[in-house]
Amino acid sequence: MATLFFNSQEDAIKQLFHQEGTFSLASLGIFFICFFFLACWTYGASVPSGLFVPSLLCGAAYGRFVATLLINVLGYSKIYSGTFALIGAAAFLGGVVRMTISLTVIMIESTNDISYGLPIMIVLMVAKWSGDLFNEGLYDIHIKLRGVPLLEWEAPHGQERLKASDIMDTKLAYIYPHTRVQSIVQILRTTVHNAYAVVTIDTPKDEERGHDRTSRERQNVQYRKQSAITRSQEQRRRLYSFSGTSVEPQPMVNLRGRTSSLVEEMNTSSDPHVDFAVPDSEQPLSVDHHAVRLHGVILRSQLVALLVQKVYYTESSDGNSEQPTLSYEAITSQYPRYPDIYDLDMQDIDSTMIMDVTPYMNDSPYIVSPSTRVPQVFNLFRSMGLRHLPVVNDQGEIVGIVTRHNLTHEYLADIARDIDH
């Protein structure tokens, strides 16, 4: 018994597999009971003691106990106890985690004998079927207890009638292309989202306000005008392209407040989709009373990295302030352990500054229409490994966002139940 308790788990497994006739029934029984309850206690206490090797050791002790019982009590002499220990370890671990094919390969490779393949496969299938009669695997149970939104392999059946608009979250948290640092810090501290939409807002006060705008608001509306592509502009570009006529490059909009010919053309355009407005400077970032137009998505880690590197500029009336630039390597230098917003020293950050997030955001994220069916959204998440998916209507307005939580079987079942009632 001392060799099992005081040696490492790996050495104990080797002894149970290979040593012949050195363990009594009492030693194996006491060790199995004690180690089983210790494994349950350490795993439930969130101690990093592992589960794979303890399950193998418990199963090996149980299998060795059965082999010793057959030899000493029933008189079976032509029995190799190590084989029973191997089969017991496979059965115990297979019943706990419900692994079949992968565990078969692991056990065959550990024995280096292909002749054990068939009995191991039979034992694992019987263990899985027996366990499925009572509950799910331990890993699946723990995932549900922790609330991890882990998606299944396929979308649940009968959910084809659900649309993206039925499951999306309409409580959006977003930022503007040019946002005050104080607002970014506030939204990072009050939410736990992995990414944020970069938007501009249509307000009915835009025409009334006229020139009574701050430089930040002018920069936001200029970015919207710069990023907008109308049907007439696209047709004109294609016409020039197909005819072989060279198109004169239009100067880009300077986001620091200076005008250009492109801004003047869009200001005089009769296209109703180019009639942009400016968000109210006092409006909270998470309250959407007006149409919110999506321009991109920026990650939480990127915003924190920009704050750490002090990538922002001073708001000025003439719009001549310059913002420092940050390379992709500098943003991702601390991957995967990015700093948290609560790790920053707020005394070193000037909350009155303005941050331009447009050079660092993803301006072409995956999006879906509100009428997209749930199986299509599910397959897009599974195939592309997404964590968030904006839902955008035909006017380019973001109406909600879909996350993995919205695609779990439990959440979809609740939504379907609510719609039926």
PDB file of N, CA, C and O in Angstrom, residues 13 206 318 342 370:
ATOM      1  N   ILE A  13       0.854   3.730 -11.387  1.00  0.00           N
ATOM      2  CA  ILE A  13       0.195   3.092 -12.534  1.00  0.00           C
ATOM      3  C   ILE A  13       1.089   2.014 -13.140  1.00  0.00           C
ATOM      4  O   ILE A  13       0.623   0.916 -13.491  1.00  0.00           O
ATOM      5  N   ASP A 206     -29.213  67.289 -36.070  1.00  0.00           N
ATOM      6  CA  ASP A 206     -27.997  67.606 -36.834  1.00  0.00           C
ATOM      7  C   ASP A 206     -28.170  68.871 -37.655  1.00  0.00           C
ATOM      8  O   ASP A 206     -27.293  69.738 -37.665  1.00  0.00           O
ATOM      9  N   ASP A 318      -8.806  73.832 -34.364  1.00  0.00           N
ATOM     10  CA  ASP A 318      -8.317  73.861 -35.744  1.00  0.00           C
ATOM     11  C   ASP A 318      -8.120  72.471 -36.322  1.00  0.00           C
ATOM     12  O   ASP A 318      -7.915  72.323 -37.525  1.00  0.00           O
ATOM     13  N   TYR A 342      -8.385  47.257 -15.318  1.00  0.00           N
ATOM     14  CA  TYR A 342      -8.206  47.570 -13.907  1.00  0.00           C
ATOM     15  C   TYR A 342      -6.731  47.558 -13.499  1.00  0.00           C
ATOM     16  O   TYR A 342      -6.406  47.957 -12.370  1.00  0.00           O
ATOM     17  N   PRO A 370     -30.952  40.650 -40.215  1.00  0.00           N
ATOM     18  CA  PRO A 370     -31.885  40.226 -39.164  1.00  0.00           C
ATOM     19  C   PRO A 370     -32.745  39.034 -39.572  1.00  0.00           C
ATOM     20  O   PRO A 370     -33.231  38.308 -38.696  1.00  0.00           O
TER      21      PRO A 370
END
